[in-house]
mmCIF file with all atom_site columns, C-alpha atoms in Angstrom:
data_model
loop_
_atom_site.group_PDB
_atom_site.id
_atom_site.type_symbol
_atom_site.label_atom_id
_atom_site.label_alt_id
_atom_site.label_comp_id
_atom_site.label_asym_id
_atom_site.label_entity_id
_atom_site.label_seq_id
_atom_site.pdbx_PDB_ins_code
_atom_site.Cartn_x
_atom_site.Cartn_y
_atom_site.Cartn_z
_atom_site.occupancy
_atom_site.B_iso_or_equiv
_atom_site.pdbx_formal_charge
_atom_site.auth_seq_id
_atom_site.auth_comp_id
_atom_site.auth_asym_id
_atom_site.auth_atom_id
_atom_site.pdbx_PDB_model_num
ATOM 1   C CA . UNK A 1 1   ? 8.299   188.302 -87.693  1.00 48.00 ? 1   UNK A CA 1
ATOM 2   C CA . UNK A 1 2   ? 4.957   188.539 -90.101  1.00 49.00 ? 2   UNK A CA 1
ATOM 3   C CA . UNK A 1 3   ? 4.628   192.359 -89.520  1.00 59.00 ? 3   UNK A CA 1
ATOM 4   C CA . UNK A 1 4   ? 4.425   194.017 -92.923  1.00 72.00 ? 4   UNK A CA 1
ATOM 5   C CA . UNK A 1 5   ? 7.096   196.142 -93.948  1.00 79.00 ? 5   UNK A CA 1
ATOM 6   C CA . UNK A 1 6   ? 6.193   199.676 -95.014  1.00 92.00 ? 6   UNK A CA 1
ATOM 7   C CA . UNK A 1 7   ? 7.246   199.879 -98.585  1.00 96.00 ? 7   UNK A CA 1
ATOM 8   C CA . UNK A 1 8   ? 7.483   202.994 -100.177 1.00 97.00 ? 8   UNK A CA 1
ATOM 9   C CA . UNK A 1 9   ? 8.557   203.485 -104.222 1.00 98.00 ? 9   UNK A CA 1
ATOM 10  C CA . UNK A 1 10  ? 10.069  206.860 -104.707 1.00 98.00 ? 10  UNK A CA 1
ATOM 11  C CA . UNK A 1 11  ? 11.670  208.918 -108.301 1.00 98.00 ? 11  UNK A CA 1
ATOM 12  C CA . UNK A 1 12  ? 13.175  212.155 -108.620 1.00 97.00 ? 12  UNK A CA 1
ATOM 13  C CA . UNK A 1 13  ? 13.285  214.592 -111.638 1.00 97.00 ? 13  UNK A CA 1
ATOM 14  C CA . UNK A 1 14  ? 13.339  218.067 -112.712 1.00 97.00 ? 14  UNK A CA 1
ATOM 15  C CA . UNK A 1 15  ? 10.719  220.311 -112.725 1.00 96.00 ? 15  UNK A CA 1
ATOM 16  C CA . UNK A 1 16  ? 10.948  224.546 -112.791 1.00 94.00 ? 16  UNK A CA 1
ATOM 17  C CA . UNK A 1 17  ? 11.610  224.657 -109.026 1.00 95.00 ? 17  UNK A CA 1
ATOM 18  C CA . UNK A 1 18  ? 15.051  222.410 -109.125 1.00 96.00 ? 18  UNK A CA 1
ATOM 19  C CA . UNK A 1 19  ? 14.350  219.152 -107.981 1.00 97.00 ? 19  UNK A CA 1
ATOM 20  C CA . UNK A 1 20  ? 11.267  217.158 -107.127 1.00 97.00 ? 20  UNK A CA 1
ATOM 21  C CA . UNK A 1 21  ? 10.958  213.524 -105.158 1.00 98.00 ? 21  UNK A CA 1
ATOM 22  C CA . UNK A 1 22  ? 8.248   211.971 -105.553 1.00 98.00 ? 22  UNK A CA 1
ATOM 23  C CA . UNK A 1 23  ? 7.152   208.797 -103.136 1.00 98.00 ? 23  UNK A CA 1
ATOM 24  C CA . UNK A 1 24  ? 4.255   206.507 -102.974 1.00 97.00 ? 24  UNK A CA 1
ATOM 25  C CA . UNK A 1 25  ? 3.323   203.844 -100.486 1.00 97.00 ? 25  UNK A CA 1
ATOM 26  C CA . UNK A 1 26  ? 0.271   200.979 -101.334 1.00 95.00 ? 26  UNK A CA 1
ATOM 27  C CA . UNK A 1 27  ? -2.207  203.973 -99.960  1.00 96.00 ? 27  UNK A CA 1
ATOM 28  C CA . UNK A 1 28  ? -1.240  206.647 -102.385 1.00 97.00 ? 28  UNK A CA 1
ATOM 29  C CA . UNK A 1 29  ? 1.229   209.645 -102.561 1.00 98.00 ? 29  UNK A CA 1
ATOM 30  C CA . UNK A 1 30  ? 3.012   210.215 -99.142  1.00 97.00 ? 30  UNK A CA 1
ATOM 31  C CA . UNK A 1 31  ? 5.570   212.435 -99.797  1.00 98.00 ? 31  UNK A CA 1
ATOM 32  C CA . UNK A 1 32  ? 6.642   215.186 -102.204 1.00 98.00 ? 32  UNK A CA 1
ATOM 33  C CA . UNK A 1 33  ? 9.473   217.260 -101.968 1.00 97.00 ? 33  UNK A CA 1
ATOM 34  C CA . UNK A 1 34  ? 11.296  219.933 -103.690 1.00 96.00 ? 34  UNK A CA 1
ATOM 35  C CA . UNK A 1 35  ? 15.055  220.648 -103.331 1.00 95.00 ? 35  UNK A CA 1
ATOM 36  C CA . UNK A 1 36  ? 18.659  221.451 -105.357 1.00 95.00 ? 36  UNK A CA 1
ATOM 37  C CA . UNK A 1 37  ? 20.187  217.434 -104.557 1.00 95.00 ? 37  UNK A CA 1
ATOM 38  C CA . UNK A 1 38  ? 18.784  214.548 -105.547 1.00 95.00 ? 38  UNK A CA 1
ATOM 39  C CA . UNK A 1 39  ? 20.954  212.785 -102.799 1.00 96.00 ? 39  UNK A CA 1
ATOM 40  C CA . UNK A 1 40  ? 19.670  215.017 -100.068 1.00 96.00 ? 40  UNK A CA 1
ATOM 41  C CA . UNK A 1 41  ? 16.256  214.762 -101.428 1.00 97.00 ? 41  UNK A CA 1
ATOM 42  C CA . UNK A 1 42  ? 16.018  210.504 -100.515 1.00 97.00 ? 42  UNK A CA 1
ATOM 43  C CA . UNK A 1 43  ? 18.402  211.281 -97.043  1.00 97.00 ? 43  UNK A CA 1
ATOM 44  C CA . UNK A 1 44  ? 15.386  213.289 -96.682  1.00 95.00 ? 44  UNK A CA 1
ATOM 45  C CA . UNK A 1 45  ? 13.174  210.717 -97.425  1.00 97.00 ? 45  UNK A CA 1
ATOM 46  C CA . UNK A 1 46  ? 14.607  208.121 -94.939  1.00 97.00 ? 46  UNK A CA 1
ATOM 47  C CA . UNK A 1 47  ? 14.387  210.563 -92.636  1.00 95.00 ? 47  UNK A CA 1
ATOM 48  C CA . UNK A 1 48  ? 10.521  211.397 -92.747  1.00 94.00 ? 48  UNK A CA 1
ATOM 49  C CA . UNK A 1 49  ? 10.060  207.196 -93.102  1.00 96.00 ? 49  UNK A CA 1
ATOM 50  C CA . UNK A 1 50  ? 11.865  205.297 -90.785  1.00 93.00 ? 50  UNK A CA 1
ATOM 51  C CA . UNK A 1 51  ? 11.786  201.994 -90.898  1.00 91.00 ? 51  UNK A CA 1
ATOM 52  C CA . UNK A 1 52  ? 9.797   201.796 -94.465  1.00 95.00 ? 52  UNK A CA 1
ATOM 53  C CA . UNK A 1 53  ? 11.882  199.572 -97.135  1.00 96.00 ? 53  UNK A CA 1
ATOM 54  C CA . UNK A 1 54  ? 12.786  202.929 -99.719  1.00 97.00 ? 54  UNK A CA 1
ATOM 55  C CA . UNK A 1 55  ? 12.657  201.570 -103.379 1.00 97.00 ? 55  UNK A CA 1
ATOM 56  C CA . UNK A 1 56  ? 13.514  203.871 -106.156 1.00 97.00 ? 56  UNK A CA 1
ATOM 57  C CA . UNK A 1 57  ? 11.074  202.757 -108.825 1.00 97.00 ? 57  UNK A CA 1
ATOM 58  C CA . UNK A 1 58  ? 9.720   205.289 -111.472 1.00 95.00 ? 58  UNK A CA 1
ATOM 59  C CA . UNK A 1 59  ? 7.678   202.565 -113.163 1.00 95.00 ? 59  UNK A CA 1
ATOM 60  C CA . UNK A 1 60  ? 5.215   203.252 -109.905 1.00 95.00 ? 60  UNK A CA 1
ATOM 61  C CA . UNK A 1 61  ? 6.172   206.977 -109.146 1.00 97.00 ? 61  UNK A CA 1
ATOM 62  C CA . UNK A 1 62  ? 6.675   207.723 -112.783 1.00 96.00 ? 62  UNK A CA 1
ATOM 63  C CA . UNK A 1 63  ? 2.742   209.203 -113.886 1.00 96.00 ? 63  UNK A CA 1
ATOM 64  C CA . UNK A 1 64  ? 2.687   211.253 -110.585 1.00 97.00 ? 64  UNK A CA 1
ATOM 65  C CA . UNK A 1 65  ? 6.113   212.614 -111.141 1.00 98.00 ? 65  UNK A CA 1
ATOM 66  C CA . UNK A 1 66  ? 4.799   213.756 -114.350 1.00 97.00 ? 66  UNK A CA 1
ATOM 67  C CA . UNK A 1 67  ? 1.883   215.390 -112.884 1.00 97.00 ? 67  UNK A CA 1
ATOM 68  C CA . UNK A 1 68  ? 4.025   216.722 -110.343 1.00 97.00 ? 68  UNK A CA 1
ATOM 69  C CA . UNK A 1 69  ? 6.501   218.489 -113.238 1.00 97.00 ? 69  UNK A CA 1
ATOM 70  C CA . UNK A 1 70  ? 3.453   219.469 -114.897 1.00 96.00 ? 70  UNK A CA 1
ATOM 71  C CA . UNK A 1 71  ? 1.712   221.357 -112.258 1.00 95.00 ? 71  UNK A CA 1
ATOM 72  C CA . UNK A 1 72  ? 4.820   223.403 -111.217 1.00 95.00 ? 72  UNK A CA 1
ATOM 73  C CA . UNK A 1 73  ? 4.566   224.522 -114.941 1.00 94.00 ? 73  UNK A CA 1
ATOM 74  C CA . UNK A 1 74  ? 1.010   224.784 -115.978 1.00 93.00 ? 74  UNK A CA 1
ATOM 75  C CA . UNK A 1 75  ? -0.613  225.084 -111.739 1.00 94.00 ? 75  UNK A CA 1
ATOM 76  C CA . UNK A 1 76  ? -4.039  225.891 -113.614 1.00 89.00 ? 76  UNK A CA 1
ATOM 77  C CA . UNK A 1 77  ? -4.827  222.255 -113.726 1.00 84.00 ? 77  UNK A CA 1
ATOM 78  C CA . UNK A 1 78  ? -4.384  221.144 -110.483 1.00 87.00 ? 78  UNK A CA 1
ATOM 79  C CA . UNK A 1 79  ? -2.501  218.585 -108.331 1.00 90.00 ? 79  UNK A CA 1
ATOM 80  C CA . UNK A 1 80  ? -5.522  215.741 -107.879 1.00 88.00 ? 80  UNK A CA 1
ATOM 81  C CA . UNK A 1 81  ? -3.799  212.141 -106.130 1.00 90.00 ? 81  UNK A CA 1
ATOM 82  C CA . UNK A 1 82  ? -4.755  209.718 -103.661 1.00 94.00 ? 82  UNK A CA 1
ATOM 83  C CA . UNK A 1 83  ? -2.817  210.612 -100.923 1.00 96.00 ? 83  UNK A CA 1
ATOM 84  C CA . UNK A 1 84  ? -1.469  208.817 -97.865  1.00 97.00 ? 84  UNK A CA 1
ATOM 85  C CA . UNK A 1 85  ? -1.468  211.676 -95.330  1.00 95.00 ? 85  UNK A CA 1
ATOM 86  C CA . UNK A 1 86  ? -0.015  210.315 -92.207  1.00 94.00 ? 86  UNK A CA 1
ATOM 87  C CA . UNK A 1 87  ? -0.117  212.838 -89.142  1.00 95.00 ? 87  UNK A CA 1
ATOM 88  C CA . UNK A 1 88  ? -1.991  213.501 -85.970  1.00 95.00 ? 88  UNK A CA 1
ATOM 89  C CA . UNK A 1 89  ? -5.303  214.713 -86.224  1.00 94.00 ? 89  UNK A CA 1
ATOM 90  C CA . UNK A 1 90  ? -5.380  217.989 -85.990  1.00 93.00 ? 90  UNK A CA 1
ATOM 91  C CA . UNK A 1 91  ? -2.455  217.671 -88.812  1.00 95.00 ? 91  UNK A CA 1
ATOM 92  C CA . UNK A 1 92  ? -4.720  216.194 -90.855  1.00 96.00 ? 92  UNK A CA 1
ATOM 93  C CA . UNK A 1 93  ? -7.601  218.194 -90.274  1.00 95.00 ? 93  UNK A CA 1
ATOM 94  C CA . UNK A 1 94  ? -4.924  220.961 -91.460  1.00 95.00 ? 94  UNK A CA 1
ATOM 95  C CA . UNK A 1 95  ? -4.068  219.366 -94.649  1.00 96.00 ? 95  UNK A CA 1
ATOM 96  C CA . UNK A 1 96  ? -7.504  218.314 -95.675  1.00 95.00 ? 96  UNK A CA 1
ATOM 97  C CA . UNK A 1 97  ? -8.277  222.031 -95.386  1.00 95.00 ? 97  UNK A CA 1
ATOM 98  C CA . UNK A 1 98  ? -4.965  223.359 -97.656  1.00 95.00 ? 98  UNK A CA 1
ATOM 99  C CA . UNK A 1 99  ? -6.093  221.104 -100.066 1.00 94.00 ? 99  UNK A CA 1
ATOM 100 C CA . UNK A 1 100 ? -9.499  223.033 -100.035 1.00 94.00 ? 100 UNK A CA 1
ATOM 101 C CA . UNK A 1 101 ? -7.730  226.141 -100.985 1.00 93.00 ? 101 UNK A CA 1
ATOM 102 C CA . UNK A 1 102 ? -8.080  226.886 -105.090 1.00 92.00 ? 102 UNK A CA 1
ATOM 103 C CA . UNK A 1 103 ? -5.234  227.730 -107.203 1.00 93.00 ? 103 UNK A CA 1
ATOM 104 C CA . UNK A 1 104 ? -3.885  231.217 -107.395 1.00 92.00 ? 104 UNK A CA 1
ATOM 105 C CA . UNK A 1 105 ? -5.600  231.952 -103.541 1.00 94.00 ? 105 UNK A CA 1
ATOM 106 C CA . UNK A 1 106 ? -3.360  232.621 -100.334 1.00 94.00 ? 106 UNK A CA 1
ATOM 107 C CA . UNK A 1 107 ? -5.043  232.268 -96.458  1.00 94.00 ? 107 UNK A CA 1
ATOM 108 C CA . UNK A 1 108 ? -3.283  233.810 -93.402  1.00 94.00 ? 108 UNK A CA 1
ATOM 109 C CA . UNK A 1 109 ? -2.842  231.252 -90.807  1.00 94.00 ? 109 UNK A CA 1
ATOM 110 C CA . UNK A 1 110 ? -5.196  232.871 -88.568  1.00 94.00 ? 110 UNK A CA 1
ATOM 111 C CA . UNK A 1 111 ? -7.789  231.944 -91.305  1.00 94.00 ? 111 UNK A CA 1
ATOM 112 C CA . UNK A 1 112 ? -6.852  228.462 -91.805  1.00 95.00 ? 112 UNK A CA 1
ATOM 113 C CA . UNK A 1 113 ? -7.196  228.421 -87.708  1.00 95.00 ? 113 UNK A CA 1
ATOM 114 C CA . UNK A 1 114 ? -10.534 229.252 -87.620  1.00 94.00 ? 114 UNK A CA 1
ATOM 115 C CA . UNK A 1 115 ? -11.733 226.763 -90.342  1.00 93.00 ? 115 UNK A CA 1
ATOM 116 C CA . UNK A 1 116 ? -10.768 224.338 -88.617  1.00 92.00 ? 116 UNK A CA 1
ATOM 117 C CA . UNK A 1 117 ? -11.998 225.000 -85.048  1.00 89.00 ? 117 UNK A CA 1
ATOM 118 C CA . UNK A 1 118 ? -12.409 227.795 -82.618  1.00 87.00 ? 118 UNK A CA 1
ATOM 119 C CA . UNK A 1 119 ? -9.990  226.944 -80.702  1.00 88.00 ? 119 UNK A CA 1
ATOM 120 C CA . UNK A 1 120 ? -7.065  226.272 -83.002  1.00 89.00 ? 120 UNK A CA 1
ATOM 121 C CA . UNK A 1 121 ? -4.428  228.623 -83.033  1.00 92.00 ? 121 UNK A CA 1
ATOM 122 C CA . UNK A 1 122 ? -2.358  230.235 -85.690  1.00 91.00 ? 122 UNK A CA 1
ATOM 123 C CA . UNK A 1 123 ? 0.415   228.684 -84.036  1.00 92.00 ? 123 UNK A CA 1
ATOM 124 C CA . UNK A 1 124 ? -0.818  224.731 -84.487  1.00 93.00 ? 124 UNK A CA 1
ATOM 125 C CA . UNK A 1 125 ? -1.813  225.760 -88.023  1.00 93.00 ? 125 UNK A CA 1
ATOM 126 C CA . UNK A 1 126 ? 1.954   226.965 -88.475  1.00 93.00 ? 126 UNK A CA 1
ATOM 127 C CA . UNK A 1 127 ? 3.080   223.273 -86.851  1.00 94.00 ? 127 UNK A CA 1
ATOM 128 C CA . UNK A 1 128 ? 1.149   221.250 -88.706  1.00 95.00 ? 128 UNK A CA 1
ATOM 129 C CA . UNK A 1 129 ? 2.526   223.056 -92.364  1.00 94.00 ? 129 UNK A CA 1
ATOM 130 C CA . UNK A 1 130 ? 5.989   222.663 -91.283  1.00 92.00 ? 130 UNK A CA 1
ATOM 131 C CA . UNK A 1 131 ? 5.007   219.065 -90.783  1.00 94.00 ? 131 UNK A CA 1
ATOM 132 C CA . UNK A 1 132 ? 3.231   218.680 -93.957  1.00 95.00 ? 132 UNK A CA 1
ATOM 133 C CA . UNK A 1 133 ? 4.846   215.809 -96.360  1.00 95.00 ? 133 UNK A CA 1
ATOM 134 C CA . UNK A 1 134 ? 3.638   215.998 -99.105  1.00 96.00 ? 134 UNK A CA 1
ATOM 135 C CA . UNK A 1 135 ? 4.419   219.514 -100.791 1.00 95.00 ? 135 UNK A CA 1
ATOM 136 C CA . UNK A 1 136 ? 2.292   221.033 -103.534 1.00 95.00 ? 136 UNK A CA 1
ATOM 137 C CA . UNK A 1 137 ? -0.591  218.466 -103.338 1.00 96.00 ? 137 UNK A CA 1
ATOM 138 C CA . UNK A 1 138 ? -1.323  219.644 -99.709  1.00 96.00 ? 138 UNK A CA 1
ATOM 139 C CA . UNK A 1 139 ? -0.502  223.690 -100.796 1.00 95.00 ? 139 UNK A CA 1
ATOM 140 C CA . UNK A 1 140 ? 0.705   224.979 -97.346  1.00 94.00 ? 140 UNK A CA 1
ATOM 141 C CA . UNK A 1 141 ? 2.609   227.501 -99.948  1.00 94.00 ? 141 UNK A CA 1
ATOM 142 C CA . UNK A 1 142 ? -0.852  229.232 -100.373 1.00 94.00 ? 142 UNK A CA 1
ATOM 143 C CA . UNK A 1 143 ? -0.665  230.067 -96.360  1.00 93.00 ? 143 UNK A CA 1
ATOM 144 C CA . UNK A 1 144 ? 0.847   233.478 -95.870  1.00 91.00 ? 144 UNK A CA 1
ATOM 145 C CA . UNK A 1 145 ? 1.007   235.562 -92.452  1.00 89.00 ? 145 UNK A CA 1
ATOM 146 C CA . UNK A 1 146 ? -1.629  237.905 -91.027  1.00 86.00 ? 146 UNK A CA 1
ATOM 147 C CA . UNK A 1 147 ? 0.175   241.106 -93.080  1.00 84.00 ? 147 UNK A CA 1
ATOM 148 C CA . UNK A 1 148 ? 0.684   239.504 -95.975  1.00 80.00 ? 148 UNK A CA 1
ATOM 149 C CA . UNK A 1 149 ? 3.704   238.520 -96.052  1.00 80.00 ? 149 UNK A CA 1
ATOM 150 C CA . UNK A 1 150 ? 5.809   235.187 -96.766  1.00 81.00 ? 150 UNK A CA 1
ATOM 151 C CA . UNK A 1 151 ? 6.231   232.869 -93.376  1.00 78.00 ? 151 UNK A CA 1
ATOM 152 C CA . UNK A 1 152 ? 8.569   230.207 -93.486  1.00 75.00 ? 152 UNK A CA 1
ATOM 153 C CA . UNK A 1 153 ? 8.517   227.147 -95.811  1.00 82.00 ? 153 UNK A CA 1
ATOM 154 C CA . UNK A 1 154 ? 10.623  223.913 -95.695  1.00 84.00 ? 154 UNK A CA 1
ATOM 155 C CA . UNK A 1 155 ? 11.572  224.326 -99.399  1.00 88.00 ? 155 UNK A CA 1
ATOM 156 C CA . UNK A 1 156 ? 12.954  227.947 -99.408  1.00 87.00 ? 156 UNK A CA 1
ATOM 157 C CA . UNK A 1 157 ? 10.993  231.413 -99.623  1.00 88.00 ? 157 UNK A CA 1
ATOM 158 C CA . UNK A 1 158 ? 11.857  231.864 -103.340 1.00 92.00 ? 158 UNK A CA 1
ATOM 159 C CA . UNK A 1 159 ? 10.235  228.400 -104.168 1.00 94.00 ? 159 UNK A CA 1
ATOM 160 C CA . UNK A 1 160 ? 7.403   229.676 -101.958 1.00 92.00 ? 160 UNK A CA 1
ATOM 161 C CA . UNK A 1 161 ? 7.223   233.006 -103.789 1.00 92.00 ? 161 UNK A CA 1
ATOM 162 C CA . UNK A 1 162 ? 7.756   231.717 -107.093 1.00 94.00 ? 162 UNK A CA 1
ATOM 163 C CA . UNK A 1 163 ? 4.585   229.190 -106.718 1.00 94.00 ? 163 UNK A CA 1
ATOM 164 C CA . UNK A 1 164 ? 2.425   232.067 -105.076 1.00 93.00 ? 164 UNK A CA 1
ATOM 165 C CA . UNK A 1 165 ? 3.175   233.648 -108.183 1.00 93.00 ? 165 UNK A CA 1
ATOM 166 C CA . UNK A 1 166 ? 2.255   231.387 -110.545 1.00 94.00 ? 166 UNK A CA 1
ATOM 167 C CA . UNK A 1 167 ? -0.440  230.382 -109.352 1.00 94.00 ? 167 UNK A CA 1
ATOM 168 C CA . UNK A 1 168 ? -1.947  233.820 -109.300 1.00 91.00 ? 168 UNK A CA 1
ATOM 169 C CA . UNK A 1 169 ? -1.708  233.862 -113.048 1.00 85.00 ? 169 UNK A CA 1
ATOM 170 C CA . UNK A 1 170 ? -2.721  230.901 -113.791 1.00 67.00 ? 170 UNK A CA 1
#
């Protein structure tokens, strides 16, 4: 069997927020996550990729975990990668738009709907966050509900609130 094999390079290290995994693929950055474990952080991993070959390899990851650990501290400067957004899409119409967003600015998901099309819903907006990858470098922190407040995010509300805050000082 010639078919390629996906094969994805991944590190982990510490940054303000806990931990952070980063993982790249021959396309660019597919996945960034932020957690307590580093153990949970790769089952995580596997999970999001199966059947890709997982190789922990900072010589690859290593510059865009730094970048990664740098923009958590300093989120003036921006996240900037080649990124290997795989989704449906809508998903990636989604993401392209989050990464639109500028530092230290939240949307409401309604918003973010109607960017995208008239007839997306605040719902679909909602799915395709919760399905987004690659945190940080596709902000889906920056998207907040219609009053305001914090709506769910897969790395915890205070990692959510702490960014938001941040950034707005930044």
């Amino acid at each position: 069997d010639d078919a390629a094999v996906d094969i994805i390079s991944y590190a982990t290290g510490e940054c303000d927020l806990g931990r952070v995994l980063v993982a790249r693929s021959s396309e660019g950055v597919c996945a960034i996550s932020l957690g307590d474990d580093r153990d949970a952080l790769t089952a995580d991993l596997a999970v999001r990729f199966p059947g890709a070959r997982l190789v922990a390899n900072a010589a690859v990851v290593g510059v865009d975990l730094a970048k990664v650990i740098r923009f958590v501290a300093q989120p003036a400067e921006g996240l900037h990668f080649t990124l290997d957004m795989r989704g449906t899409p809508l998903q990636r119409r989604v993401w392209e738009k989050l990464r639109a967003i500028s530092v230290g600015r939240t949307v409401t998901y309604t918003e973010l709907a109607r960017w995208i099309s008239p007839l997306a819903s605040a719902r679909a907006v909602g799915g395709a966050c919760a399905a987004n990858r690659i945190a940080l470098a596709v902000p889906c922190h920056r998207v907040v509900r219609a009053d305001g407040d914090l709506a769910g995010y897969r790395w915890g509300f205070a990692r959510k609130r702490e960014l938001i805050r941040r950034e707005a000082v930044a």
